[in-house]
Amino acid sequence: MYSALKHKIENDGFAVVNEVYNAAEIENLLQTIASIDTSKPTFRKTNDLFAIRQFLKEVPGTLETIFNEQLNSIINAIFGEDYFVVKSIYFDKPEDSNWFVAYHQDLTISVDKKSDLKGFGPWTVKHKQFAVQPPLSILEDNFTIRIHLDDTDEGNGALKVIPSSHLKGICRPETIDWSIEKETTCPVQKGGIMFMKPLLLHASNRTSNHQKRRVIHIEFSRSTLPDNLQWSESLQSVSA
């Protein structure tokens, strides 16, 4: 199982694994999230989006449930034991959301400060958080998991991806040749996860079926940053 999963992630840039969490674990996560104070600056709330940045730092009560035996086994079998969390976000896409995300790659990492380093740039600052595009080698080596707290399909914003686009380096979405490329929608069951590579071109549609889409997005790396630059959210979690 794990060898086939590893092959799919390496070649397609993504894979879905259902039944990583049982109903009780999902309910525990939802109840823990519902009980927190949302007045902090790391929380963002609008009519069609609720997000928690630095999620695992803000909601540490979820750590034990998220990094259960099954998730740890899958990650260690596919990627080894050297990876650690470098970014985590919780997204709640409500039932009536018109939030549409166009095709893009995840090209930045979150760090603790701005530094003039060769191969790092451009830089941005958002909500007092520094982000930078790192050397391509770091993006190629990183991976992301998306934990789905609701059944997700094309009706409530399941990701659309272009398989194997992560193998082509940095791509401008406007240069996609739709006569060659094939778009794939990635439904995920409640309690399932989606693995993806940062350079995979991905997008999501507006909600059309009035169903919630709550996702915990966690990025992993094993790269040490240069010149005392630090990941803003480093957490040795895989072996938790």
mmCIF file of C-alpha atoms in Angstrom:
data_model
loop_
_atom_site.group_PDB
_atom_site.id
_atom_site.type_symbol
_atom_site.label_atom_id
_atom_site.label_comp_id
_atom_site.label_asym_id
_atom_site.label_seq_id
_atom_site.Cartn_x
_atom_site.Cartn_y
_atom_site.Cartn_z
ATOM 1 C CA MET A 1 0.000 0.000 0.000
ATOM 2 C CA TYR A 2 2.644 2.498 1.063
ATOM 3 C CA SER A 3 4.876 1.888 -1.957
ATOM 4 C CA ALA A 4 1.964 2.554 -4.331
ATOM 5 C CA LEU A 5 1.036 5.666 -2.364
ATOM 6 C CA LYS A 6 4.614 6.943 -2.439
ATOM 7 C CA HIS A 7 4.803 6.320 -6.185
ATOM 8 C CA LYS A 8 1.568 8.240 -6.797
ATOM 9 C CA ILE A 9 2.692 11.255 -4.751
ATOM 10 C CA GLU A 10 6.086 11.311 -6.476
ATOM 11 C CA ASN A 11 4.605 10.979 -9.967
ATOM 12 C CA ASP A 12 1.188 12.690 -9.777
ATOM 13 C CA GLY A 13 1.975 15.153 -6.998
ATOM 14 C CA PHE A 14 -1.016 14.134 -4.870
ATOM 15 C CA ALA A 15 -2.868 11.190 -3.325
ATOM 16 C CA VAL A 16 -6.010 10.705 -1.230
ATOM 17 C CA VAL A 17 -6.146 8.351 1.762
ATOM 18 C CA ASN A 18 -9.561 7.905 3.380
ATOM 19 C CA GLU A 19 -10.387 6.604 6.879
ATOM 20 C CA VAL A 20 -7.308 8.015 8.588
ATOM 21 C CA TYR A 21 -9.546 9.339 11.392
ATOM 22 C CA ASN A 22 -12.660 7.740 12.844
ATOM 23 C CA ALA A 23 -15.897 9.569 13.659
ATOM 24 C CA ALA A 24 -14.943 10.079 17.315
ATOM 25 C CA GLU A 25 -11.596 11.636 16.378
ATOM 26 C CA ILE A 26 -13.230 14.029 13.916
ATOM 27 C CA GLU A 27 -15.830 15.024 16.494
ATOM 28 C CA ASN A 28 -13.065 15.616 19.041
ATOM 29 C CA LEU A 29 -11.254 17.929 16.606
ATOM 30 C CA LEU A 30 -14.438 19.863 15.799
ATOM 31 C CA GLN A 31 -15.350 20.294 19.461
ATOM 32 C CA THR A 32 -11.841 21.464 20.341
ATOM 33 C CA ILE A 33 -11.898 24.027 17.524
ATOM 34 C CA ALA A 34 -15.370 25.227 18.537
ATOM 35 C CA SER A 35 -14.214 25.884 22.115
ATOM 36 C CA ILE A 36 -11.346 28.288 21.383
ATOM 37 C CA ASP A 37 -11.119 32.068 21.699
ATOM 38 C CA THR A 38 -11.338 33.516 18.170
ATOM 39 C CA SER A 39 -10.448 37.100 19.051
ATOM 40 C CA LYS A 40 -6.701 36.719 18.446
ATOM 41 C CA PRO A 41 -4.995 38.279 15.372
ATOM 42 C CA THR A 42 -4.167 34.818 14.019
ATOM 43 C CA PHE A 43 -7.890 34.278 13.447
ATOM 44 C CA ARG A 44 -9.671 35.608 10.398
ATOM 45 C CA LYS A 45 -13.441 35.648 10.054
ATOM 46 C CA THR A 46 -15.634 36.968 7.244
ATOM 47 C CA ASN A 47 -19.042 36.004 5.892
ATOM 48 C CA ASP A 48 -17.551 33.328 3.660
ATOM 49 C CA LEU A 49 -14.341 32.298 5.394
ATOM 50 C CA PHE A 50 -13.087 31.411 8.829
ATOM 51 C CA ALA A 51 -9.382 30.700 9.123
ATOM 52 C CA ILE A 52 -6.904 30.052 11.927
ATOM 53 C CA ARG A 53 -3.251 30.683 11.098
ATOM 54 C CA GLN A 54 -0.548 28.836 13.078
ATOM 55 C CA PHE A 55 -3.312 26.398 13.903
ATOM 56 C CA LEU A 56 -1.287 23.832 15.844
ATOM 57 C CA LYS A 57 0.218 26.544 18.047
ATOM 58 C CA GLU A 58 -3.161 28.173 18.645
ATOM 59 C CA VAL A 59 -5.062 24.918 19.185
ATOM 60 C CA PRO A 60 -2.505 22.512 20.715
ATOM 61 C CA GLY A 61 -5.312 20.347 22.069
ATOM 62 C CA THR A 62 -5.674 18.902 18.573
ATOM 63 C CA LEU A 63 -2.097 17.579 18.310
ATOM 64 C CA GLU A 64 -2.613 14.157 19.872
ATOM 65 C CA THR A 65 -5.662 13.445 17.734
ATOM 66 C CA ILE A 66 -4.136 14.727 14.479
ATOM 67 C CA PHE A 67 -0.877 12.820 14.859
ATOM 68 C CA ASN A 68 -2.499 9.502 15.600
ATOM 69 C CA GLU A 69 -0.770 6.178 15.009
ATOM 70 C CA GLN A 70 -2.140 5.813 11.494
ATOM 71 C CA LEU A 71 -1.029 9.243 10.248
ATOM 72 C CA ASN A 72 2.424 8.858 11.767
ATOM 73 C CA SER A 73 2.799 5.411 10.174
ATOM 74 C CA ILE A 74 1.808 6.700 6.728
ATOM 75 C CA ILE A 75 4.116 9.724 6.855
ATOM 76 C CA ASN A 76 7.083 7.781 8.184
ATOM 77 C CA ALA A 77 6.628 5.016 5.614
ATOM 78 C CA ILE A 78 6.427 7.423 2.663
ATOM 79 C CA PHE A 79 8.712 10.290 3.667
ATOM 80 C CA GLY A 80 10.842 9.009 6.552
ATOM 81 C CA GLU A 81 11.234 10.461 10.033
ATOM 82 C CA ASP A 82 13.142 13.681 9.242
ATOM 83 C CA TYR A 83 10.165 15.884 8.380
ATOM 84 C CA PHE A 84 8.598 18.421 10.744
ATOM 85 C CA VAL A 85 5.676 20.841 10.596
ATOM 86 C CA VAL A 86 6.485 24.294 9.211
ATOM 87 C CA LYS A 87 2.988 25.712 8.681
ATOM 88 C CA SER A 88 -0.581 24.899 9.719
ATOM 89 C CA ILE A 89 -3.887 26.553 8.860
ATOM 90 C CA TYR A 90 -7.520 25.690 9.527
ATOM 91 C CA PHE A 91 -10.037 26.705 6.850
ATOM 92 C CA ASP A 92 -13.801 26.701 7.223
ATOM 93 C CA LYS A 93 -15.495 27.249 3.876
ATOM 94 C CA PRO A 94 -19.146 27.805 4.912
ATOM 95 C CA GLU A 95 -22.198 26.406 3.187
ATOM 96 C CA ASP A 96 -22.953 29.555 1.169
ATOM 97 C CA SER A 97 -19.385 30.533 0.338
ATOM 98 C CA ASN A 98 -18.626 32.127 -3.016
ATOM 99 C CA TRP A 99 -14.915 31.767 -2.351
ATOM 100 C CA PHE A 100 -13.180 30.697 -5.560
ATOM 101 C CA VAL A 101 -9.468 29.961 -5.824
ATOM 102 C CA ALA A 102 -7.831 30.026 -9.258
ATOM 103 C CA TYR A 103 -5.063 27.679 -10.303
ATOM 104 C CA HIS A 104 -1.810 28.324 -8.460
ATOM 105 C CA GLN A 105 1.223 26.708 -6.835
ATOM 106 C CA ASP A 106 2.168 27.151 -3.156
ATOM 107 C CA LEU A 107 5.405 29.038 -3.701
ATOM 108 C CA THR A 108 6.141 30.632 -0.313
ATOM 109 C CA ILE A 109 7.241 29.491 3.123
ATOM 110 C CA SER A 110 6.622 31.239 6.464
ATOM 111 C CA VAL A 111 9.718 32.450 8.315
ATOM 112 C CA ASP A 112 10.559 34.531 11.381
ATOM 113 C CA LYS A 113 12.202 37.549 9.726
ATOM 114 C CA LYS A 114 13.331 39.096 6.459
ATOM 115 C CA SER A 115 16.910 38.479 5.411
ATOM 116 C CA ASP A 116 18.910 39.256 2.285
ATOM 117 C CA LEU A 117 19.740 35.737 1.153
ATOM 118 C CA LYS A 118 20.721 34.467 -2.262
ATOM 119 C CA GLY A 119 17.920 32.414 -3.792
ATOM 120 C CA PHE A 120 15.251 33.712 -1.401
ATOM 121 C CA GLY A 121 12.673 36.145 -2.767
ATOM 122 C CA PRO A 122 10.398 37.881 -3.387
ATOM 123 C CA TRP A 123 9.318 38.646 0.189
ATOM 124 C CA THR A 124 5.884 39.552 1.567
ATOM 125 C CA VAL A 125 4.501 40.468 4.988
ATOM 126 C CA LYS A 126 0.903 39.562 5.830
ATOM 127 C CA HIS A 127 -0.648 39.797 9.298
ATOM 128 C CA LYS A 128 2.863 40.392 10.721
ATOM 129 C CA GLN A 129 3.991 37.131 9.144
ATOM 130 C CA PHE A 130 7.021 37.047 6.834
ATOM 131 C CA ALA A 131 6.742 34.852 3.750
ATOM 132 C CA VAL A 132 9.306 34.246 1.038
ATOM 133 C CA GLN A 133 9.766 32.151 -2.058
ATOM 134 C CA PRO A 134 12.691 29.847 -1.222
ATOM 135 C CA PRO A 135 15.040 28.005 -3.580
ATOM 136 C CA LEU A 136 13.251 25.495 -5.788
ATOM 137 C CA SER A 137 14.951 22.558 -4.052
ATOM 138 C CA ILE A 138 13.090 23.301 -0.799
ATOM 139 C CA LEU A 139 9.693 23.494 -2.516
ATOM 140 C CA GLU A 140 10.380 20.279 -4.394
ATOM 141 C CA ASP A 141 11.227 18.454 -1.161
ATOM 142 C CA ASN A 142 8.337 19.717 1.001
ATOM 143 C CA PHE A 143 4.891 18.150 1.207
ATOM 144 C CA THR A 144 1.446 19.068 2.525
ATOM 145 C CA ILE A 145 -1.430 17.150 4.058
ATOM 146 C CA ARG A 146 -5.039 18.333 4.081
ATOM 147 C CA ILE A 147 -7.204 16.732 6.785
ATOM 148 C CA HIS A 148 -10.877 16.786 5.802
ATOM 149 C CA LEU A 149 -13.419 17.279 8.576
ATOM 150 C CA ASP A 150 -16.336 17.037 6.127
ATOM 151 C CA ASP A 151 -17.129 14.959 3.066
ATOM 152 C CA THR A 152 -15.741 17.014 0.196
ATOM 153 C CA ASP A 153 -16.536 16.783 -3.498
ATOM 154 C CA GLU A 154 -16.861 19.139 -6.464
ATOM 155 C CA GLY A 155 -20.002 20.643 -4.904
ATOM 156 C CA ASN A 156 -18.252 22.113 -1.862
ATOM 157 C CA GLY A 157 -14.806 22.994 -3.080
ATOM 158 C CA ALA A 158 -12.810 19.795 -3.458
ATOM 159 C CA LEU A 159 -9.424 20.621 -4.936
ATOM 160 C CA LYS A 160 -8.945 20.437 -8.679
ATOM 161 C CA VAL A 161 -5.393 19.579 -9.695
ATOM 162 C CA ILE A 162 -3.253 19.075 -12.778
ATOM 163 C CA PRO A 163 -1.459 15.751 -12.229
ATOM 164 C CA SER A 164 2.349 15.802 -12.499
ATOM 165 C CA SER A 165 2.495 19.605 -12.799
ATOM 166 C CA HIS A 166 4.774 19.618 -9.726
ATOM 167 C CA LEU A 167 7.520 18.093 -11.888
ATOM 168 C CA LYS A 168 7.725 21.135 -14.162
ATOM 169 C CA GLY A 169 9.204 23.648 -11.741
ATOM 170 C CA ILE A 170 7.512 27.014 -11.313
ATOM 171 C CA CYS A 171 4.617 27.389 -13.756
ATOM 172 C CA ARG A 172 2.462 30.367 -14.609
ATOM 173 C CA PRO A 173 -1.196 29.248 -14.547
ATOM 174 C CA GLU A 174 -1.960 31.345 -17.640
ATOM 175 C CA THR A 175 0.461 29.197 -19.633
ATOM 176 C CA ILE A 176 -1.449 25.965 -18.977
ATOM 177 C CA ASP A 177 -2.074 24.209 -22.288
ATOM 178 C CA TRP A 178 -5.492 22.650 -21.780
ATOM 179 C CA SER A 179 -5.134 20.669 -25.004
ATOM 180 C CA ILE A 180 -2.416 18.680 -23.224
ATOM 181 C CA GLU A 181 -3.115 18.924 -19.514
ATOM 182 C CA LYS A 182 -5.847 16.976 -17.726
ATOM 183 C CA GLU A 183 -7.754 18.394 -14.774
ATOM 184 C CA THR A 184 -8.638 16.028 -11.931
ATOM 185 C CA THR A 185 -11.039 16.674 -9.046
ATOM 186 C CA CYS A 186 -10.020 15.178 -5.697
ATOM 187 C CA PRO A 187 -12.994 14.166 -3.521
ATOM 188 C CA VAL A 188 -12.054 13.254 0.066
ATOM 189 C CA GLN A 189 -14.259 11.558 2.631
ATOM 190 C CA LYS A 190 -14.755 12.971 6.115
ATOM 191 C CA GLY A 191 -11.825 11.652 8.147
ATOM 192 C CA GLY A 192 -9.616 11.275 5.079
ATOM 193 C CA ILE A 193 -6.512 13.184 4.047
ATOM 194 C CA MET A 194 -5.011 14.459 0.826
ATOM 195 C CA PHE A 195 -1.271 14.552 0.279
ATOM 196 C CA MET A 196 0.042 17.120 -2.176
ATOM 197 C CA LYS A 197 3.315 18.655 -3.300
ATOM 198 C CA PRO A 198 3.584 22.472 -3.082
ATOM 199 C CA LEU A 199 4.379 22.849 -6.789
ATOM 200 C CA LEU A 200 1.238 20.955 -7.849
ATOM 201 C CA LEU A 201 -1.083 23.329 -9.725
ATOM 202 C CA HIS A 202 -4.372 23.350 -7.812
ATOM 203 C CA ALA A 203 -7.627 25.308 -7.577
ATOM 204 C CA SER A 204 -11.069 25.067 -5.979
ATOM 205 C CA ASN A 205 -14.555 26.097 -7.068
ATOM 206 C CA ARG A 206 -17.238 27.994 -5.221
ATOM 207 C CA THR A 207 -19.621 26.017 -3.028
ATOM 208 C CA SER A 208 -22.742 24.911 -4.894
ATOM 209 C CA ASN A 209 -24.293 22.219 -2.665
ATOM 210 C CA HIS A 210 -24.621 24.223 0.585
ATOM 211 C CA GLN A 211 -22.324 21.851 2.477
ATOM 212 C CA LYS A 212 -19.474 22.919 4.744
ATOM 213 C CA ARG A 213 -15.839 22.222 3.839
ATOM 214 C CA ARG A 214 -13.585 22.311 6.887
ATOM 215 C CA VAL A 215 -9.921 21.444 6.340
ATOM 216 C CA ILE A 216 -6.743 21.413 8.438
ATOM 217 C CA HIS A 217 -3.813 22.215 6.127
ATOM 218 C CA ILE A 218 -0.345 21.210 7.399
ATOM 219 C CA GLU A 219 2.958 21.743 5.559
ATOM 220 C CA PHE A 220 6.090 19.687 6.259
ATOM 221 C CA SER A 221 9.786 20.171 5.509
ATOM 222 C CA ARG A 222 13.121 18.646 6.465
ATOM 223 C CA SER A 223 15.188 21.625 5.270
ATOM 224 C CA THR A 224 17.403 23.695 7.538
ATOM 225 C CA LEU A 225 17.207 27.357 6.530
ATOM 226 C CA PRO A 226 20.452 29.366 6.120
ATOM 227 C CA ASP A 227 21.925 32.334 7.990
ATOM 228 C CA ASN A 228 19.890 31.943 11.200
ATOM 229 C CA LEU A 229 16.619 32.190 9.285
ATOM 230 C CA GLN A 230 14.008 30.150 11.117
ATOM 231 C CA TRP A 231 10.714 28.580 10.182
ATOM 232 C CA SER A 232 8.016 30.632 11.902
ATOM 233 C CA GLU A 233 6.119 27.535 12.987
ATOM 234 C CA SER A 234 8.579 24.688 13.401
ATOM 235 C CA LEU A 235 7.135 21.709 15.235
ATOM 236 C CA GLN A 236 8.673 18.251 15.530
ATOM 237 C CA SER A 237 5.356 16.493 15.174
ATOM 238 C CA VAL A 238 5.767 13.430 12.992
ATOM 239 C CA SER A 239 7.056 11.370 15.882
ATOM 240 C CA ALA A 240 4.603 12.900 18.365
#
